Amino acid sequence: MARKKIIAGNWKMNMTPSEAVELVNTLKPLVANEEADVVFCVPAIDIVPVAEACKGSNIQVGAENMYFEEKGAYTGEISPNMLVDAGVKYVILGHSERRGYFGETDADINKKMHKAFEHNLIPIMCCGESLEQREQGVTMDFIRQQVKIGFQGLTADQAKQAVIAYEPIWAIGTGKTATTEQAQEVCKGIRECIAEVYDAATAEAIRIQYGGSVNAATAADLFAQEDIDGGLVGGAALKPDFGKIVNYNK
Ligand code: PEP
């Protein structure tokens, strides 16, 4: 069965609650595309008003992060139950900004992956190399490690539902998109890694996105690649151009 594309916006630390509702209302008519799952991953404080504003549309709501404990004395964190109760379906885990600025490790991300599945949240697990690693020729070794540790202990059924976002760090927010060949090569390598860890059926089912300066001009070529099942989009997700990205196939 063909994999359904998934195109997700990562709003990062942008948009107050009232700005968020305005943006949803602007984008709502532009992002209808039955052939793709469309997800808006928004700041925690925007989740409730965005979920309300998205009602009746094809937009699904995602979070940008989540903690791996159920509840308790973890000041400032957000629990999976809170997300589910607010109408969240997807959660980005292990974004390179979380790894880089907030010290998240592969082991933390693995705990979050388990917790997400316990609550029927679909994780969008990010991985990706730095420019230095690419130049050193260790891109695939590094990403395989991120994927293997991130997925440790998850069943094949869980892995089939997960989404992996391949996001080379040097391409995020830099305006420097990876070439379609570079993106396809790594996404294929990730699928091969999943086949090794699980089996061919799991590798065939899992959705792998590309992220890193995707825009309306680059989306169609990227998403047409055999192993690229959509995108995780930062900057361009805050603009009407996101409608063109979602409708890359029209
Ligand atoms: C991201 O933050 O996940 C991302 C891909 O950002 P941008 O599209 O702005 O590079």
PDB file of C-alpha atoms and ligand atoms in Angstrom:
ATOM      1  CA  MET A   1       0.000   0.000   0.000  1.00  0.00           C
ATOM      2  CA  ALA A   2       1.289   3.424  -0.891  1.00  0.00           C
ATOM      3  CA  ARG A   3       2.318   5.553   2.039  1.00  0.00           C
ATOM      4  CA  LYS A   4       0.216   8.681   2.544  1.00  0.00           C
ATOM      5  CA  LYS A   5       2.316  11.837   2.526  1.00  0.00           C
ATOM      6  CA  ILE A   6       2.535  13.788   5.757  1.00  0.00           C
ATOM      7  CA  ILE A   7       3.312  17.474   5.659  1.00  0.00           C
ATOM      8  CA  ALA A   8       3.814  19.095   9.033  1.00  0.00           C
ATOM      9  CA  GLY A   9       4.557  22.659  10.016  1.00  0.00           C
ATOM     10  CA  ASN A  10       6.852  23.312  12.963  1.00  0.00           C
ATOM     11  CA  TRP A  11       5.993  26.762  14.248  1.00  0.00           C
ATOM     12  CA  LYS A  12       8.865  26.747  16.782  1.00  0.00           C
ATOM     13  CA  MET A  13       8.682  29.659  19.282  1.00  0.00           C
ATOM     14  CA  ASN A  14       6.485  31.838  17.095  1.00  0.00           C
ATOM     15  CA  MET A  15       2.878  33.063  17.322  1.00  0.00           C
ATOM     16  CA  THR A  16       1.007  34.238  20.395  1.00  0.00           C
ATOM     17  CA  PRO A  17      -2.358  32.522  20.924  1.00  0.00           C
ATOM     18  CA  SER A  18      -4.272  35.261  19.094  1.00  0.00           C
ATOM     19  CA  GLU A  19      -1.745  35.376  16.243  1.00  0.00           C
ATOM     20  CA  ALA A  20      -1.963  31.580  16.046  1.00  0.00           C
ATOM     21  CA  VAL A  21      -5.725  31.621  15.522  1.00  0.00           C
ATOM     22  CA  GLU A  22      -5.347  34.290  12.854  1.00  0.00           C
ATOM     23  CA  LEU A  23      -2.715  32.191  11.058  1.00  0.00           C
ATOM     24  CA  VAL A  24      -4.893  29.066  11.169  1.00  0.00           C
ATOM     25  CA  ASN A  25      -7.791  31.025   9.706  1.00  0.00           C
ATOM     26  CA  THR A  26      -5.558  32.319   6.903  1.00  0.00           C
ATOM     27  CA  LEU A  27      -4.074  28.894   6.122  1.00  0.00           C
ATOM     28  CA  LYS A  28      -7.171  26.733   6.562  1.00  0.00           C
ATOM     29  CA  PRO A  29      -8.561  27.241   3.040  1.00  0.00           C
ATOM     30  CA  LEU A  30      -5.081  26.893   1.519  1.00  0.00           C
ATOM     31  CA  VAL A  31      -4.023  23.563   3.014  1.00  0.00           C
ATOM     32  CA  ALA A  32      -6.824  21.251   1.902  1.00  0.00           C
ATOM     33  CA  ASN A  33      -5.289  18.212   0.177  1.00  0.00           C
ATOM     34  CA  GLU A  34      -6.900  14.814   0.596  1.00  0.00           C
ATOM     35  CA  GLU A  35      -3.759  13.058  -0.530  1.00  0.00           C
ATOM     36  CA  ALA A  36      -1.696  14.242   2.437  1.00  0.00           C
ATOM     37  CA  ASP A  37      -1.962  14.371   6.209  1.00  0.00           C
ATOM     38  CA  VAL A  38      -1.557  17.984   7.263  1.00  0.00           C
ATOM     39  CA  VAL A  39      -0.277  18.728  10.760  1.00  0.00           C
ATOM     40  CA  PHE A  40       0.367  22.023  12.519  1.00  0.00           C
ATOM     41  CA  CYS A  41       2.873  21.538  15.354  1.00  0.00           C
ATOM     42  CA  VAL A  42       2.490  24.602  17.523  1.00  0.00           C
ATOM     43  CA  PRO A  43       3.823  26.039  20.804  1.00  0.00           C
ATOM     44  CA  ALA A  44       2.198  24.518  23.899  1.00  0.00           C
ATOM     45  CA  ILE A  45       0.256  27.661  24.777  1.00  0.00           C
ATOM     46  CA  ASP A  46      -1.267  27.761  21.287  1.00  0.00           C
ATOM     47  CA  ILE A  47      -2.504  24.165  21.271  1.00  0.00           C
ATOM     48  CA  VAL A  48      -5.962  24.754  22.765  1.00  0.00           C
ATOM     49  CA  PRO A  49      -6.957  27.745  20.605  1.00  0.00           C
ATOM     50  CA  VAL A  50      -5.410  26.173  17.497  1.00  0.00           C
ATOM     51  CA  ALA A  51      -7.289  22.890  18.073  1.00  0.00           C
ATOM     52  CA  GLU A  52     -10.516  24.889  18.358  1.00  0.00           C
ATOM     53  CA  ALA A  53      -9.742  26.910  15.217  1.00  0.00           C
ATOM     54  CA  CYS A  54      -8.897  23.735  13.246  1.00  0.00           C
ATOM     55  CA  LYS A  55     -12.216  22.009  14.021  1.00  0.00           C
ATOM     56  CA  GLY A  56     -14.016  20.913  10.872  1.00  0.00           C
ATOM     57  CA  SER A  57     -10.864  21.223   8.737  1.00  0.00           C
ATOM     58  CA  ASN A  58      -8.315  18.642   7.558  1.00  0.00           C
ATOM     59  CA  ILE A  59      -5.629  20.081   9.850  1.00  0.00           C
ATOM     60  CA  GLN A  60      -4.405  17.884  12.696  1.00  0.00           C
ATOM     61  CA  VAL A  61      -2.729  19.426  15.690  1.00  0.00           C
ATOM     62  CA  GLY A  62       0.745  18.508  16.877  1.00  0.00           C
ATOM     63  CA  ALA A  63       2.992  19.538  19.745  1.00  0.00           C
ATOM     64  CA  GLU A  64       6.656  20.488  19.463  1.00  0.00           C
ATOM     65  CA  ASN A  65       7.815  18.553  22.499  1.00  0.00           C
ATOM     66  CA  MET A  66       6.577  16.500  25.448  1.00  0.00           C
ATOM     67  CA  TYR A  67       8.018  15.130  28.681  1.00  0.00           C
ATOM     68  CA  PHE A  68       8.424  11.399  29.352  1.00  0.00           C
ATOM     69  CA  GLU A  69       6.823  11.326  32.808  1.00  0.00           C
ATOM     70  CA  GLU A  70       3.092  11.064  33.478  1.00  0.00           C
ATOM     71  CA  LYS A  71       2.755  13.978  35.901  1.00  0.00           C
ATOM     72  CA  GLY A  72       4.277  15.585  38.959  1.00  0.00           C
ATOM     73  CA  ALA A  73       7.089  17.879  39.986  1.00  0.00           C
ATOM     74  CA  TYR A  74       8.563  18.736  36.581  1.00  0.00           C
ATOM     75  CA  THR A  75       8.086  22.489  36.479  1.00  0.00           C
ATOM     76  CA  GLY A  76       7.567  23.837  33.001  1.00  0.00           C
ATOM     77  CA  GLU A  77       7.055  20.494  31.286  1.00  0.00           C
ATOM     78  CA  ILE A  78       4.025  19.208  29.371  1.00  0.00           C
ATOM     79  CA  SER A  79       2.691  15.674  29.866  1.00  0.00           C
ATOM     80  CA  PRO A  80       1.285  13.342  27.211  1.00  0.00           C
ATOM     81  CA  ASN A  81      -2.125  13.382  28.921  1.00  0.00           C
ATOM     82  CA  MET A  82      -2.263  17.147  28.677  1.00  0.00           C
ATOM     83  CA  LEU A  83      -1.581  16.946  24.954  1.00  0.00           C
ATOM     84  CA  VAL A  84      -4.150  14.225  24.322  1.00  0.00           C
ATOM     85  CA  ASP A  85      -6.818  16.024  26.331  1.00  0.00           C
ATOM     86  CA  ALA A  86      -6.190  19.185  24.297  1.00  0.00           C
ATOM     87  CA  GLY A  87      -6.743  17.320  21.011  1.00  0.00           C
ATOM     88  CA  VAL A  88      -3.144  16.680  19.951  1.00  0.00           C
ATOM     89  CA  LYS A  89      -2.436  13.743  17.598  1.00  0.00           C
ATOM     90  CA  TYR A  90       1.266  14.160  16.752  1.00  0.00           C
ATOM     91  CA  VAL A  91       4.307  15.216  18.730  1.00  0.00           C
ATOM     92  CA  ILE A  92       7.708  16.256  17.415  1.00  0.00           C
ATOM     93  CA  LEU A  93      10.437  14.557  19.456  1.00  0.00           C
ATOM     94  CA  GLY A  94      14.162  15.183  19.348  1.00  0.00           C
ATOM     95  CA  HIS A  95      14.204  18.241  17.115  1.00  0.00           C
ATOM     96  CA  SER A  96      17.819  19.331  16.616  1.00  0.00           C
ATOM     97  CA  GLU A  97      17.052  22.589  18.458  1.00  0.00           C
ATOM     98  CA  ARG A  98      15.923  20.538  21.494  1.00  0.00           C
ATOM     99  CA  ARG A  99      19.004  18.365  21.221  1.00  0.00           C
ATOM    100  CA  GLY A 100      21.351  21.305  20.686  1.00  0.00           C
ATOM    101  CA  TYR A 101      20.005  24.024  23.006  1.00  0.00           C
ATOM    102  CA  PHE A 102      18.365  21.892  25.688  1.00  0.00           C
ATOM    103  CA  GLY A 103      20.697  18.907  25.825  1.00  0.00           C
ATOM    104  CA  GLU A 104      18.198  16.196  24.860  1.00  0.00           C
ATOM    105  CA  THR A 105      19.908  12.862  24.334  1.00  0.00           C
ATOM    106  CA  ASP A 106      18.947   9.857  22.227  1.00  0.00           C
ATOM    107  CA  ALA A 107      18.074   8.057  25.485  1.00  0.00           C
ATOM    108  CA  ASP A 108      15.686  10.876  26.536  1.00  0.00           C
ATOM    109  CA  ILE A 109      14.083  10.762  23.118  1.00  0.00           C
ATOM    110  CA  ASN A 110      13.671   6.996  23.371  1.00  0.00           C
ATOM    111  CA  LYS A 111      11.788   7.438  26.679  1.00  0.00           C
ATOM    112  CA  LYS A 112       9.581  10.049  25.037  1.00  0.00           C
ATOM    113  CA  MET A 113       8.887   7.738  22.079  1.00  0.00           C
ATOM    114  CA  HIS A 114       7.653   5.015  24.449  1.00  0.00           C
ATOM    115  CA  LYS A 115       5.538   7.491  26.391  1.00  0.00           C
ATOM    116  CA  ALA A 116       4.002   8.914  23.215  1.00  0.00           C
ATOM    117  CA  PHE A 117       2.875   5.451  22.069  1.00  0.00           C
ATOM    118  CA  GLU A 118       1.498   4.642  25.533  1.00  0.00           C
ATOM    119  CA  HIS A 119      -0.878   7.555  24.959  1.00  0.00           C
ATOM    120  CA  ASN A 120      -1.580   6.918  21.274  1.00  0.00           C
ATOM    121  CA  LEU A 121       0.311  10.004  20.184  1.00  0.00           C
ATOM    122  CA  ILE A 122       2.210   9.655  16.914  1.00  0.00           C
ATOM    123  CA  PRO A 123       5.821  10.759  17.293  1.00  0.00           C
ATOM    124  CA  ILE A 124       7.634  12.665  14.580  1.00  0.00           C
ATOM    125  CA  MET A 125      11.178  11.781  15.577  1.00  0.00           C
ATOM    126  CA  CYS A 126      13.826  14.087  14.175  1.00  0.00           C
ATOM    127  CA  CYS A 127      17.331  13.071  13.229  1.00  0.00           C
ATOM    128  CA  GLY A 128      20.052  14.672  11.175  1.00  0.00           C
ATOM    129  CA  GLU A 129      23.731  15.404  10.915  1.00  0.00           C
ATOM    130  CA  SER A 130      25.751  18.583  11.365  1.00  0.00           C
ATOM    131  CA  LEU A 131      27.765  20.060   8.509  1.00  0.00           C
ATOM    132  CA  GLU A 132      30.936  18.831  10.196  1.00  0.00           C
ATOM    133  CA  GLN A 133      29.617  15.268  10.327  1.00  0.00           C
ATOM    134  CA  ARG A 134      28.599  15.423   6.656  1.00  0.00           C
ATOM    135  CA  GLU A 135      32.068  16.635   5.728  1.00  0.00           C
ATOM    136  CA  GLN A 136      33.654  13.894   7.829  1.00  0.00           C
ATOM    137  CA  GLY A 137      31.629  11.286   5.935  1.00  0.00           C
ATOM    138  CA  VAL A 138      29.821   9.977   9.031  1.00  0.00           C
ATOM    139  CA  THR A 139      26.281  11.155   8.176  1.00  0.00           C
ATOM    140  CA  MET A 140      24.703   7.725   7.918  1.00  0.00           C
ATOM    141  CA  ASP A 141      26.581   6.278  10.920  1.00  0.00           C
ATOM    142  CA  PHE A 142      25.351   9.149  13.071  1.00  0.00           C
ATOM    143  CA  ILE A 143      21.756   8.962  11.867  1.00  0.00           C
ATOM    144  CA  ARG A 144      21.616   5.188  12.221  1.00  0.00           C
ATOM    145  CA  GLN A 145      22.654   5.624  15.850  1.00  0.00           C
ATOM    146  CA  GLN A 146      19.966   8.264  16.447  1.00  0.00           C
ATOM    147  CA  VAL A 147      17.318   6.023  14.870  1.00  0.00           C
ATOM    148  CA  LYS A 148      18.432   2.819  16.585  1.00  0.00           C
ATOM    149  CA  ILE A 149      18.516   4.359  20.057  1.00  0.00           C
ATOM    150  CA  GLY A 150      15.373   6.420  19.484  1.00  0.00           C
ATOM    151  CA  PHE A 151      13.417   3.290  18.497  1.00  0.00           C
ATOM    152  CA  GLN A 152      14.968   0.928  21.052  1.00  0.00           C
ATOM    153  CA  GLY A 153      12.327  -1.363  22.595  1.00  0.00           C
ATOM    154  CA  LEU A 154       9.482  -0.217  20.338  1.00  0.00           C
ATOM    155  CA  THR A 155       7.498  -2.954  18.608  1.00  0.00           C
ATOM    156  CA  ALA A 156       7.239  -3.248  14.836  1.00  0.00           C
ATOM    157  CA  ASP A 157       3.577  -2.217  15.056  1.00  0.00           C
ATOM    158  CA  GLN A 158       4.577   0.964  16.863  1.00  0.00           C
ATOM    159  CA  ALA A 159       7.437   1.660  14.461  1.00  0.00           C
ATOM    160  CA  LYS A 160       5.054   1.324  11.514  1.00  0.00           C
ATOM    161  CA  GLN A 161       2.959   4.195  12.843  1.00  0.00           C
ATOM    162  CA  ALA A 162       5.885   6.470  13.691  1.00  0.00           C
ATOM    163  CA  VAL A 163       7.155   9.277  11.510  1.00  0.00           C
ATOM    164  CA  ILE A 164      10.856  10.050  11.144  1.00  0.00           C
ATOM    165  CA  ALA A 165      11.943  13.508  10.015  1.00  0.00           C
ATOM    166  CA  TYR A 166      15.365  13.633   8.413  1.00  0.00           C
ATOM    167  CA  GLU A 167      16.575  17.159   9.055  1.00  0.00           C
ATOM    168  CA  PRO A 168      20.199  17.946   8.284  1.00  0.00           C
ATOM    169  CA  ILE A 169      21.156  20.587  10.840  1.00  0.00           C
ATOM    170  CA  TRP A 170      22.984  22.640   8.209  1.00  0.00           C
ATOM    171  CA  ALA A 171      19.752  22.970   6.237  1.00  0.00           C
ATOM    172  CA  ILE A 172      17.472  24.104   9.069  1.00  0.00           C
ATOM    173  CA  GLY A 173      16.558  27.778   8.953  1.00  0.00           C
ATOM    174  CA  THR A 174      19.518  28.490   6.672  1.00  0.00           C
ATOM    175  CA  GLY A 175      17.732  28.717   3.346  1.00  0.00           C
ATOM    176  CA  LYS A 176      20.068  25.909   2.228  1.00  0.00           C
ATOM    177  CA  THR A 177      17.868  22.955   1.234  1.00  0.00           C
ATOM    178  CA  ALA A 178      19.580  19.597   0.794  1.00  0.00           C
ATOM    179  CA  THR A 179      19.540  18.509  -2.837  1.00  0.00           C
ATOM    180  CA  THR A 180      16.838  15.995  -3.715  1.00  0.00           C
ATOM    181  CA  GLU A 181      19.616  13.414  -4.183  1.00  0.00           C
ATOM    182  CA  GLN A 182      21.119  14.082  -0.735  1.00  0.00           C
ATOM    183  CA  ALA A 183      17.699  13.978   0.930  1.00  0.00           C
ATOM    184  CA  GLN A 184      16.610  10.814  -0.901  1.00  0.00           C
ATOM    185  CA  GLU A 185      19.906   9.062  -0.150  1.00  0.00           C
ATOM    186  CA  VAL A 186      19.597   9.577   3.599  1.00  0.00           C
ATOM    187  CA  CYS A 187      15.855   8.832   3.740  1.00  0.00           C
ATOM    188  CA  LYS A 188      16.558   5.564   1.877  1.00  0.00           C
ATOM    189  CA  GLY A 189      19.346   4.808   4.366  1.00  0.00           C
ATOM    190  CA  ILE A 190      16.941   5.395   7.254  1.00  0.00           C
ATOM    191  CA  ARG A 191      14.419   3.012   5.688  1.00  0.00           C
ATOM    192  CA  GLU A 192      17.156   0.389   5.300  1.00  0.00           C
ATOM    193  CA  CYS A 193      18.064   0.860   8.962  1.00  0.00           C
ATOM    194  CA  ILE A 194      14.422   0.264   9.968  1.00  0.00           C
ATOM    195  CA  ALA A 195      14.380  -2.871   7.769  1.00  0.00           C
ATOM    196  CA  GLU A 196      17.473  -4.166   9.588  1.00  0.00           C
ATOM    197  CA  VAL A 197      16.093  -3.416  13.050  1.00  0.00           C
ATOM    198  CA  TYR A 198      12.571  -4.677  12.268  1.00  0.00           C
ATOM    199  CA  ASP A 199      11.653  -6.129   8.880  1.00  0.00           C
ATOM    200  CA  ALA A 200      10.802  -5.170   5.305  1.00  0.00           C
ATOM    201  CA  ALA A 201       7.105  -4.610   6.045  1.00  0.00           C
ATOM    202  CA  THR A 202       7.895  -2.135   8.818  1.00  0.00           C
ATOM    203  CA  ALA A 203      10.366  -0.274   6.625  1.00  0.00           C
ATOM    204  CA  GLU A 204       7.771  -0.124   3.861  1.00  0.00           C
ATOM    205  CA  ALA A 205       5.118   1.310   6.201  1.00  0.00           C
ATOM    206  CA  ILE A 206       7.038   3.917   8.183  1.00  0.00           C
ATOM    207  CA  ARG A 207       6.814   7.477   6.911  1.00  0.00           C
ATOM    208  CA  ILE A 208      10.019   9.452   6.512  1.00  0.00           C
ATOM    209  CA  GLN A 209       9.922  13.205   5.992  1.00  0.00           C
ATOM    210  CA  TYR A 210      12.591  15.583   4.845  1.00  0.00           C
ATOM    211  CA  GLY A 211      13.003  18.894   6.665  1.00  0.00           C
ATOM    212  CA  GLY A 212      15.364  21.811   6.192  1.00  0.00           C
ATOM    213  CA  SER A 213      14.427  25.015   4.361  1.00  0.00           C
ATOM    214  CA  VAL A 214      11.646  23.320   2.364  1.00  0.00           C
ATOM    215  CA  ASN A 215       9.751  25.935   0.366  1.00  0.00           C
ATOM    216  CA  ALA A 216       7.141  26.140  -2.380  1.00  0.00           C
ATOM    217  CA  ALA A 217       9.844  25.855  -5.047  1.00  0.00           C
ATOM    218  CA  THR A 218      11.603  22.758  -3.652  1.00  0.00           C
ATOM    219  CA  ALA A 219       8.711  20.738  -2.178  1.00  0.00           C
ATOM    220  CA  ALA A 220       7.477  18.995  -5.341  1.00  0.00           C
ATOM    221  CA  ASP A 221      10.858  17.507  -6.283  1.00  0.00           C
ATOM    222  CA  LEU A 222      11.677  16.464  -2.738  1.00  0.00           C
ATOM    223  CA  PHE A 223       8.309  14.833  -2.066  1.00  0.00           C
ATOM    224  CA  ALA A 224       8.423  12.980  -5.395  1.00  0.00           C
ATOM    225  CA  GLN A 225      11.424  10.947  -4.227  1.00  0.00           C
ATOM    226  CA  GLU A 226      10.761   7.292  -3.546  1.00  0.00           C
ATOM    227  CA  ASP A 227      11.707   7.367   0.131  1.00  0.00           C
ATOM    228  CA  ILE A 228      10.502  10.886   1.036  1.00  0.00           C
ATOM    229  CA  ASP A 229       6.974  10.816   2.386  1.00  0.00           C
ATOM    230  CA  GLY A 230       6.473  14.525   2.943  1.00  0.00           C
ATOM    231  CA  GLY A 231       8.133  17.258   4.913  1.00  0.00           C
ATOM    232  CA  LEU A 232       8.649  18.958   8.233  1.00  0.00           C
ATOM    233  CA  VAL A 233       8.568  22.651   7.493  1.00  0.00           C
ATOM    234  CA  GLY A 234       9.729  25.492   9.748  1.00  0.00           C
ATOM    235  CA  GLY A 235       9.863  29.046   8.384  1.00  0.00           C
ATOM    236  CA  ALA A 236       7.607  28.471   5.384  1.00  0.00           C
ATOM    237  CA  ALA A 237       4.874  26.955   7.601  1.00  0.00           C
ATOM    238  CA  LEU A 238       4.096  30.435   8.920  1.00  0.00           C
ATOM    239  CA  LYS A 239       3.283  31.844   5.495  1.00  0.00           C
ATOM    240  CA  PRO A 240       0.562  31.350   2.884  1.00  0.00           C
ATOM    241  CA  ASP A 241       3.283  29.514   0.927  1.00  0.00           C
ATOM    242  CA  PHE A 242       2.587  26.552   3.214  1.00  0.00           C
ATOM    243  CA  GLY A 243      -0.563  26.014   1.141  1.00  0.00           C
ATOM    244  CA  LYS A 244       1.611  25.574  -1.956  1.00  0.00           C
ATOM    245  CA  ILE A 245       3.875  23.137  -0.112  1.00  0.00           C
ATOM    246  CA  VAL A 246       0.896  21.053   1.022  1.00  0.00           C
ATOM    247  CA  ASN A 247      -0.433  21.129  -2.533  1.00  0.00           C
ATOM    248  CA  TYR A 248       2.957  20.255  -4.034  1.00  0.00           C
ATOM    249  CA  ASN A 249       1.226  17.685  -6.293  1.00  0.00           C
ATOM    250  CA  LYS A 250      -1.322  20.049  -7.877  1.00  0.00           C
TER     251      LYS A 250
HETATM  252  C1  PEP B   1      12.413  22.721  11.256  1.00  0.00           C
HETATM  253  O1  PEP B   1      12.507  23.485  12.195  1.00  0.00           O
HETATM  254  O2  PEP B   1      12.031  21.575  11.491  1.00  0.00           O
HETATM  255  C2  PEP B   1      12.755  23.183   9.917  1.00  0.00           C
HETATM  256  C3  PEP B   1      12.875  22.309   8.972  1.00  0.00           C
HETATM  257  O3  PEP B   1      12.921  24.541   9.744  1.00  0.00           O
HETATM  258  P1  PEP B   1      13.106  25.331   8.342  1.00  0.00           P
HETATM  259  O4  PEP B   1      12.074  24.790   7.390  1.00  0.00           O
HETATM  260  O5  PEP B   1      12.873  26.774   8.684  1.00  0.00           O
HETATM  261  O6  PEP B   1      14.487  25.057   7.875  1.00  0.00           O
END
